[in-house]
Coordinates of C-alpha atoms in Angstrom, one line a residue:
Chain N
X1 CA 59.2 -84.0 -71.3
X2 CA 60.5 -81.4 -69.0
X3 CA 57.7 -82.0 -66.4
X4 CA 57.9 -85.8 -66.9
X5 CA 61.7 -85.7 -66.2
X6 CA 61.2 -83.7 -63.1
X7 CA 58.4 -86.1 -61.9
X8 CA 60.7 -89.1 -62.5
X9 CA 63.6 -87.3 -60.7
X10 CA 61.4 -86.4 -57.7
X11 CA 59.8 -89.9 -57.5
X12 CA 63.1 -91.6 -57.7
X13 CA 64.7 -89.4 -55.1
X14 CA 61.8 -89.9 -52.7
X15 CA 61.8 -93.7 -53.2
X16 CA 65.5 -94.1 -52.8
X17 CA 65.5 -91.8 -49.7
X18 CA 62.2 -93.2 -48.3
X19 CA 63.4 -94.1 -44.8
X20 CA 61.5 -91.2 -43.2
X21 CA 62.2 -92.3 -39.6
X22 CA 65.9 -91.6 -40.2
X23 CA 65.3 -87.8 -40.7
X24 CA 63.5 -87.7 -37.3
X25 CA 65.9 -89.9 -35.3
X26 CA 69.2 -88.8 -36.9
X27 CA 70.1 -92.4 -37.6
X28 CA 70.5 -94.2 -40.9
X29 CA 68.7 -97.2 -42.4
X30 CA 70.5 -100.5 -41.7
X31 CA 68.4 -103.0 -43.6
X32 CA 69.3 -105.5 -46.3
X33 CA 68.5 -103.1 -49.2
X34 CA 71.9 -101.5 -48.6
X35 CA 73.5 -104.6 -50.3
X36 CA 72.4 -102.8 -53.5
X37 CA 73.4 -99.5 -54.9
X38 CA 71.3 -96.7 -56.4
X39 CA 72.4 -95.7 -59.9
X40 CA 72.9 -92.0 -59.1
X41 CA 75.0 -90.0 -56.6
X42 CA 73.1 -90.5 -53.3
X43 CA 75.1 -90.6 -50.1
X44 CA 74.5 -93.8 -48.1
X45 CA 74.8 -91.7 -44.9
X46 CA 71.7 -89.8 -45.9
X47 CA 69.2 -90.6 -43.0
X48 CA 66.6 -91.5 -45.6
X49 CA 68.8 -93.6 -48.0
X50 CA 67.6 -97.1 -48.5
X51 CA 70.5 -98.3 -50.7
X52 CA 74.2 -97.6 -51.1
X53 CA 76.0 -94.9 -53.1
X54 CA 77.9 -96.4 -56.1
X55 CA 81.0 -94.2 -55.7
X56 CA 81.1 -94.8 -51.9
X57 CA 80.7 -98.5 -52.6
X58 CA 83.6 -98.5 -55.1
X59 CA 85.8 -96.7 -52.6
X60 CA 84.8 -99.1 -49.8
X61 CA 86.1 -101.9 -52.0
X62 CA 89.3 -100.0 -52.9
X63 CA 89.9 -99.2 -49.3
X64 CA 90.3 -102.8 -48.3
X65 CA 93.7 -104.0 -47.1
X66 CA 95.8 -105.1 -50.1
X67 CA 94.3 -104.7 -53.6
X68 CA 91.4 -106.7 -55.1
X69 CA 89.7 -105.8 -58.3
X70 CA 86.3 -104.3 -57.4
X71 CA 84.4 -106.8 -59.6
X72 CA 81.1 -106.1 -57.9
X73 CA 81.1 -102.4 -58.7
X74 CA 82.6 -102.9 -62.2
X75 CA 79.7 -105.2 -62.9
X76 CA 77.2 -102.7 -61.6
X77 CA 78.7 -99.9 -63.8
X78 CA 78.9 -102.1 -66.9
X79 CA 75.3 -103.3 -66.5
X80 CA 73.7 -99.9 -65.8
X81 CA 76.1 -98.0 -68.1
X82 CA 75.5 -100.3 -71.1
X83 CA 71.7 -100.1 -70.6
X84 CA 71.3 -96.4 -69.8
X85 CA 74.5 -94.5 -70.2
X86 CA 74.2 -91.0 -68.7
X87 CA 70.4 -91.2 -68.9
X88 CA 71.0 -91.9 -65.2
X89 CA 72.5 -88.4 -64.7
X90 CA 69.5 -86.9 -66.5
X91 CA 66.7 -88.8 -64.8
X92 CA 67.9 -90.7 -61.8
X93 CA 70.4 -88.6 -59.9
X94 CA 69.2 -86.7 -56.8
X95 CA 72.1 -84.2 -56.8
X96 CA 71.5 -83.6 -60.5
X97 CA 67.9 -82.8 -59.8
X98 CA 69.0 -80.3 -57.1
X99 CA 71.2 -78.6 -59.6
X100 CA 68.5 -78.6 -62.3
X101 CA 66.1 -76.9 -59.8
X102 CA 68.6 -74.3 -58.8
X103 CA 69.3 -73.5 -62.5
X104 CA 65.6 -72.6 -62.9
X105 CA 65.9 -69.7 -60.4
X106 CA 65.6 -66.6 -62.6
X107 CA 68.3 -64.4 -61.2
X108 CA 71.5 -64.5 -63.3
X109 CA 72.0 -64.6 -67.1
X110 CA 72.3 -68.3 -67.6
X111 CA 75.3 -70.0 -69.1
X112 CA 75.6 -73.6 -70.4
X113 CA 79.2 -73.9 -69.7
X114 CA 82.1 -72.4 -67.7
X115 CA 84.9 -70.6 -69.6
X116 CA 87.7 -73.1 -70.6
X117 CA 85.1 -75.8 -70.8
X118 CA 87.2 -77.9 -73.2
X119 CA 89.8 -78.3 -70.5
X120 CA 87.6 -78.2 -67.4
X121 CA 85.4 -81.1 -68.7
X122 CA 88.3 -83.4 -68.1
X123 CA 88.1 -82.5 -64.4
X124 CA 85.7 -85.4 -63.7
X125 CA 88.2 -87.9 -65.1
X126 CA 90.9 -86.4 -62.9
X127 CA 88.6 -86.7 -59.9
X128 CA 87.8 -90.3 -60.8
X129 CA 91.5 -91.2 -61.2
X130 CA 93.0 -89.2 -58.4
X131 CA 90.4 -89.1 -55.6
X132 CA 88.3 -92.2 -56.2
X133 CA 91.1 -94.4 -57.6
X134 CA 94.6 -93.5 -56.5
X135 CA 93.4 -91.4 -53.5
X136 CA 91.4 -94.3 -52.1
X137 CA 94.2 -96.8 -52.7
X138 CA 97.3 -95.0 -51.6
X139 CA 97.5 -91.3 -50.8
X140 CA 95.6 -89.3 -48.4
X141 CA 94.9 -91.9 -45.8
X142 CA 98.5 -93.1 -45.4
X143 CA 98.2 -96.6 -43.8
X144 CA 94.5 -96.2 -43.0
X145 CA 92.9 -95.9 -46.4
X146 CA 90.1 -93.4 -46.7
X147 CA 87.4 -92.8 -49.3
X148 CA 89.1 -89.6 -50.5
X149 CA 86.3 -88.4 -52.8
X150 CA 83.7 -88.7 -50.1
X151 CA 85.9 -87.2 -47.5
X152 CA 87.3 -84.1 -49.4
X153 CA 84.8 -83.3 -52.2
X154 CA 81.5 -85.1 -52.4
X155 CA 78.8 -82.3 -52.1
X156 CA 76.0 -84.9 -52.2
X157 CA 77.3 -86.3 -48.9
X158 CA 77.2 -82.9 -47.3
X159 CA 73.8 -82.0 -48.6
X160 CA 72.0 -85.4 -48.2
X161 CA 74.1 -86.8 -45.4
X162 CA 75.8 -84.3 -43.2
X163 CA 73.2 -81.6 -43.0
X164 CA 70.1 -83.7 -42.2
X165 CA 72.1 -85.9 -39.8
X166 CA 73.5 -82.9 -37.9
X167 CA 70.2 -81.2 -37.8
X168 CA 68.7 -84.2 -36.0
X169 CA 71.8 -85.5 -34.1
X170 CA 73.3 -83.2 -31.4
X171 CA 76.4 -85.4 -30.9
X172 CA 77.4 -85.2 -34.6
X173 CA 76.7 -81.5 -34.6
X174 CA 79.2 -80.9 -31.8
X175 CA 81.9 -82.8 -33.7
X176 CA 81.8 -80.7 -36.9
X177 CA 85.2 -79.2 -37.5
X178 CA 87.4 -77.8 -40.3
X179 CA 86.8 -80.7 -42.7
X180 CA 83.0 -80.2 -42.4
X181 CA 83.3 -76.5 -43.1
X182 CA 85.6 -77.2 -46.1
X183 CA 82.9 -79.6 -47.5
X184 CA 80.2 -77.2 -46.7
X185 CA 82.1 -74.4 -48.6
X186 CA 82.4 -76.8 -51.6
X187 CA 78.7 -77.5 -51.5
X188 CA 77.8 -73.9 -51.2
X189 CA 80.0 -72.9 -54.1
X190 CA 78.6 -75.6 -56.3
X191 CA 75.0 -74.8 -55.5
X192 CA 75.6 -71.1 -56.1
X193 CA 77.3 -71.9 -59.4
X194 CA 74.4 -74.1 -60.4
X195 CA 72.1 -71.1 -60.4
X196 CA 74.2 -69.6 -63.2
X197 CA 75.8 -72.5 -65.0
X198 CA 74.0 -75.7 -65.9
X199 CA 75.0 -78.6 -63.6
X200 CA 78.6 -77.6 -62.9
X201 CA 79.3 -80.6 -60.7
X202 CA 78.0 -83.0 -63.3
X203 CA 79.9 -81.4 -66.1
X204 CA 83.2 -80.9 -64.4
X205 CA 83.6 -83.0 -61.2
X206 CA 81.3 -86.0 -61.0
X207 CA 83.2 -89.3 -61.1
X208 CA 80.0 -91.2 -61.7
X209 CA 79.3 -89.0 -64.8
X210 CA 82.8 -89.9 -66.0
X211 CA 82.1 -93.6 -65.7
X212 CA 78.6 -93.6 -67.3
X213 CA 79.8 -91.2 -70.0
X214 CA 82.1 -93.8 -71.3
X215 CA 79.1 -96.0 -72.1
X216 CA 77.2 -93.3 -73.9
X217 CA 78.4 -94.2 -77.3
X218 CA 77.0 -97.7 -77.3
X219 CA 74.3 -97.8 -74.5
X220 CA 70.9 -99.2 -75.2
X221 CA 69.1 -95.9 -74.5
X222 CA 70.0 -93.4 -77.2
X223 CA 68.6 -90.3 -78.7
X224 CA 68.0 -91.4 -82.3
X225 CA 68.2 -89.0 -85.2
X226 CA 66.2 -89.3 -88.4
X227 CA 68.4 -87.6 -90.9
X228 CA 66.0 -87.5 -93.8
X229 CA 63.5 -85.4 -91.9
X230 CA 66.2 -83.0 -90.4
X231 CA 66.3 -79.5 -91.8
X232 CA 69.5 -78.6 -89.8
X233 CA 67.8 -75.6 -88.2
X234 CA 69.9 -75.8 -85.1
X235 CA 67.0 -75.7 -82.6
X236 CA 68.2 -78.8 -80.9
X237 CA 71.7 -77.4 -80.5
X238 CA 70.3 -74.3 -78.9
X239 CA 68.1 -76.3 -76.7
X240 CA 70.8 -78.6 -75.4
X241 CA 71.6 -77.5 -71.8
X242 CA 75.2 -78.7 -72.0
X243 CA 75.8 -77.1 -75.4
X244 CA 76.4 -80.1 -77.6
X245 CA 76.2 -80.1 -81.4
X246 CA 73.9 -82.3 -83.4
X247 CA 76.6 -85.0 -84.0
X248 CA 77.6 -84.9 -80.4
X249 CA 74.0 -85.3 -79.0
X250 CA 73.6 -88.8 -77.5
X251 CA 77.0 -90.1 -78.4
X252 CA 79.2 -87.6 -76.5
X253 CA 80.2 -88.5 -73.0
X254 CA 78.8 -85.1 -72.0
X255 CA 75.2 -85.9 -73.1
X256 CA 73.0 -86.5 -70.0
X257 CA 70.1 -87.7 -72.1
X258 CA 67.8 -85.1 -70.7
X259 CA 65.7 -85.1 -73.9
X260 CA 65.6 -81.3 -74.4
X261 CA 66.8 -81.7 -77.9
X262 CA 64.0 -84.2 -78.7
X263 CA 61.5 -81.9 -77.1
X264 CA 62.7 -78.8 -79.0
X265 CA 63.0 -80.4 -82.5
X266 CA 60.2 -78.9 -84.6
X267 CA 60.4 -81.8 -87.2
X268 CA 60.4 -84.5 -84.5
X269 CA 63.5 -86.1 -85.9
X270 CA 65.2 -86.7 -82.5
X271 CA 63.6 -89.3 -80.3
X272 CA 64.4 -91.9 -77.7
X273 CA 62.5 -94.4 -79.8
X274 CA 64.3 -96.2 -82.6
X275 CA 62.1 -96.6 -85.6
X276 CA 62.9 -99.3 -88.2
X277 CA 66.4 -98.7 -89.6
X278 CA 66.7 -95.1 -88.5
X279 CA 69.4 -94.6 -86.0
X280 CA 71.7 -92.0 -84.6
X281 CA 74.6 -93.7 -86.4
X282 CA 73.4 -91.8 -89.4
X283 CA 74.7 -88.6 -87.8
X284 CA 78.3 -90.0 -88.0
X285 CA 77.7 -91.2 -91.5
X286 CA 76.3 -87.9 -92.6
X287 CA 79.3 -86.0 -91.4
X288 CA 81.7 -88.6 -92.9
X289 CA 80.0 -88.1 -96.3
X290 CA 80.1 -84.3 -95.9
X291 CA 83.8 -84.4 -95.2
X292 CA 84.4 -86.4 -98.3
Chain J
X1 CA 82.8 -102.5 -89.9
X2 CA 85.4 -105.2 -90.3
X3 CA 87.6 -105.0 -93.4
X4 CA 87.1 -108.7 -94.0
X5 CA 83.6 -107.9 -95.3
X6 CA 84.8 -105.5 -97.9
X7 CA 87.4 -107.9 -99.2
X8 CA 84.7 -110.6 -99.8
X9 CA 86.4 -113.1 -97.6
X10 CA 84.4 -115.6 -95.6
X11 CA 83.6 -114.3 -92.2
X12 CA 85.4 -116.0 -89.3
X13 CA 82.9 -118.1 -87.3
X14 CA 83.5 -115.9 -84.2
X15 CA 82.4 -112.7 -86.0
X16 CA 79.5 -114.5 -87.8
X17 CA 78.1 -115.6 -84.5
X18 CA 79.0 -112.7 -82.2
X19 CA 79.5 -109.8 -84.6
X20 CA 75.8 -109.1 -84.8
X21 CA 75.5 -108.6 -81.0
X22 CA 75.2 -104.9 -80.1
X23 CA 77.8 -103.2 -78.0
X24 CA 75.4 -102.6 -75.2
X25 CA 74.7 -106.3 -75.0
X26 CA 78.4 -107.1 -74.6
X27 CA 78.4 -104.6 -71.8
X28 CA 75.4 -106.2 -70.1
X29 CA 76.9 -109.6 -70.4
X30 CA 80.3 -108.4 -69.0
X31 CA 78.3 -106.6 -66.2
X32 CA 76.5 -109.7 -65.2
X33 CA 79.7 -111.7 -65.2
X34 CA 81.5 -109.2 -63.1
X35 CA 78.6 -108.9 -60.7
X36 CA 78.6 -112.6 -60.3
X37 CA 82.3 -112.6 -59.4
X38 CA 81.7 -109.7 -57.0
X39 CA 78.9 -111.6 -55.3
X40 CA 80.9 -114.8 -55.0
X41 CA 83.8 -112.8 -53.5
X42 CA 81.5 -111.3 -50.9
X43 CA 82.1 -107.8 -52.1
X44 CA 78.5 -106.7 -51.5
X45 CA 78.8 -107.7 -47.9
X46 CA 81.8 -105.3 -47.5
X47 CA 79.7 -102.6 -49.2
X48 CA 76.7 -103.3 -46.8
X49 CA 78.9 -103.2 -43.7
X50 CA 80.2 -99.8 -44.8
X51 CA 76.8 -98.5 -45.8
X52 CA 74.9 -99.4 -42.6
X53 CA 77.2 -97.3 -40.4
X54 CA 77.3 -93.5 -40.5
X55 CA 80.2 -92.7 -42.8
X56 CA 82.0 -90.0 -40.8
X57 CA 84.2 -89.1 -43.8
X58 CA 81.2 -88.5 -46.0
X59 CA 79.6 -86.1 -43.5
X60 CA 82.9 -84.3 -42.9
X61 CA 83.8 -85.5 -39.4
X62 CA 86.1 -88.4 -39.9

């Protein structure tokens, strides 16, 4: 499962960033595919990007003069979220893959979470509301609205967009100022933190994770639990990279559907495949019964 | 689920027909509807226009 996930992550990143000429010329793809968005956080200013970034697209709609409901992106999030939930974070996000790979470097004692996780986990909702929502509509740009999340925080834009573009384009390199160095510092901090803590950006800052997490409870792709086979040994909870409990696995907005729990379970009672009437809803029922 | 079931009342037609549909399917249907509205309003053209130019804000220059 671990290898399969890495292969899917790598293939998806290569396919969605397949415009190789862009990396050489320092220019970006300008074809029709950019009408569509990729599911994960992938900057559309990456020289290789063949489709748009969903957060950037949402902000582009919010940045318009006046206010219109961004139906196009709402539809995109509803459609993908209802089908996959945060499975997208676990399997289809290039920046998530980078953090996954960095976390494998065997240098520090690894942590699943930061201290004050129970408070910090709401950071991504704050970023979604303040930077993507309110920030894009009113604040930082004054009269000229700006995509505040992309401008002040997005580390994916710096890693996949700014660095390759500046490496190939002398003119852009000469224009790098304070804002670039701020974003570079954010990226460096997050990448360093990723070595110790599992996916800090996804857990605490990613607005896309906040959106998809909302769909986790009822999305089509779920990790199903066969209660009658479960011995409650706790192996799945120890294997979960984001430190979820058995009842939180799959249903919690924090679950990225990485499948580590299913891989670790010695009884094979956690699975992406739903079998007959067995479903993860049993976990909620079990704890309800236990409480009574 | 709905309390009307426990009370043995006859299910309202709306729930009889739509109550069996899973949550994710509602989401998919809403998503398709919203996407349709977005396409009709030309929102994906706005996204395309933004995406085909180098986003200076995204790369920390603008």
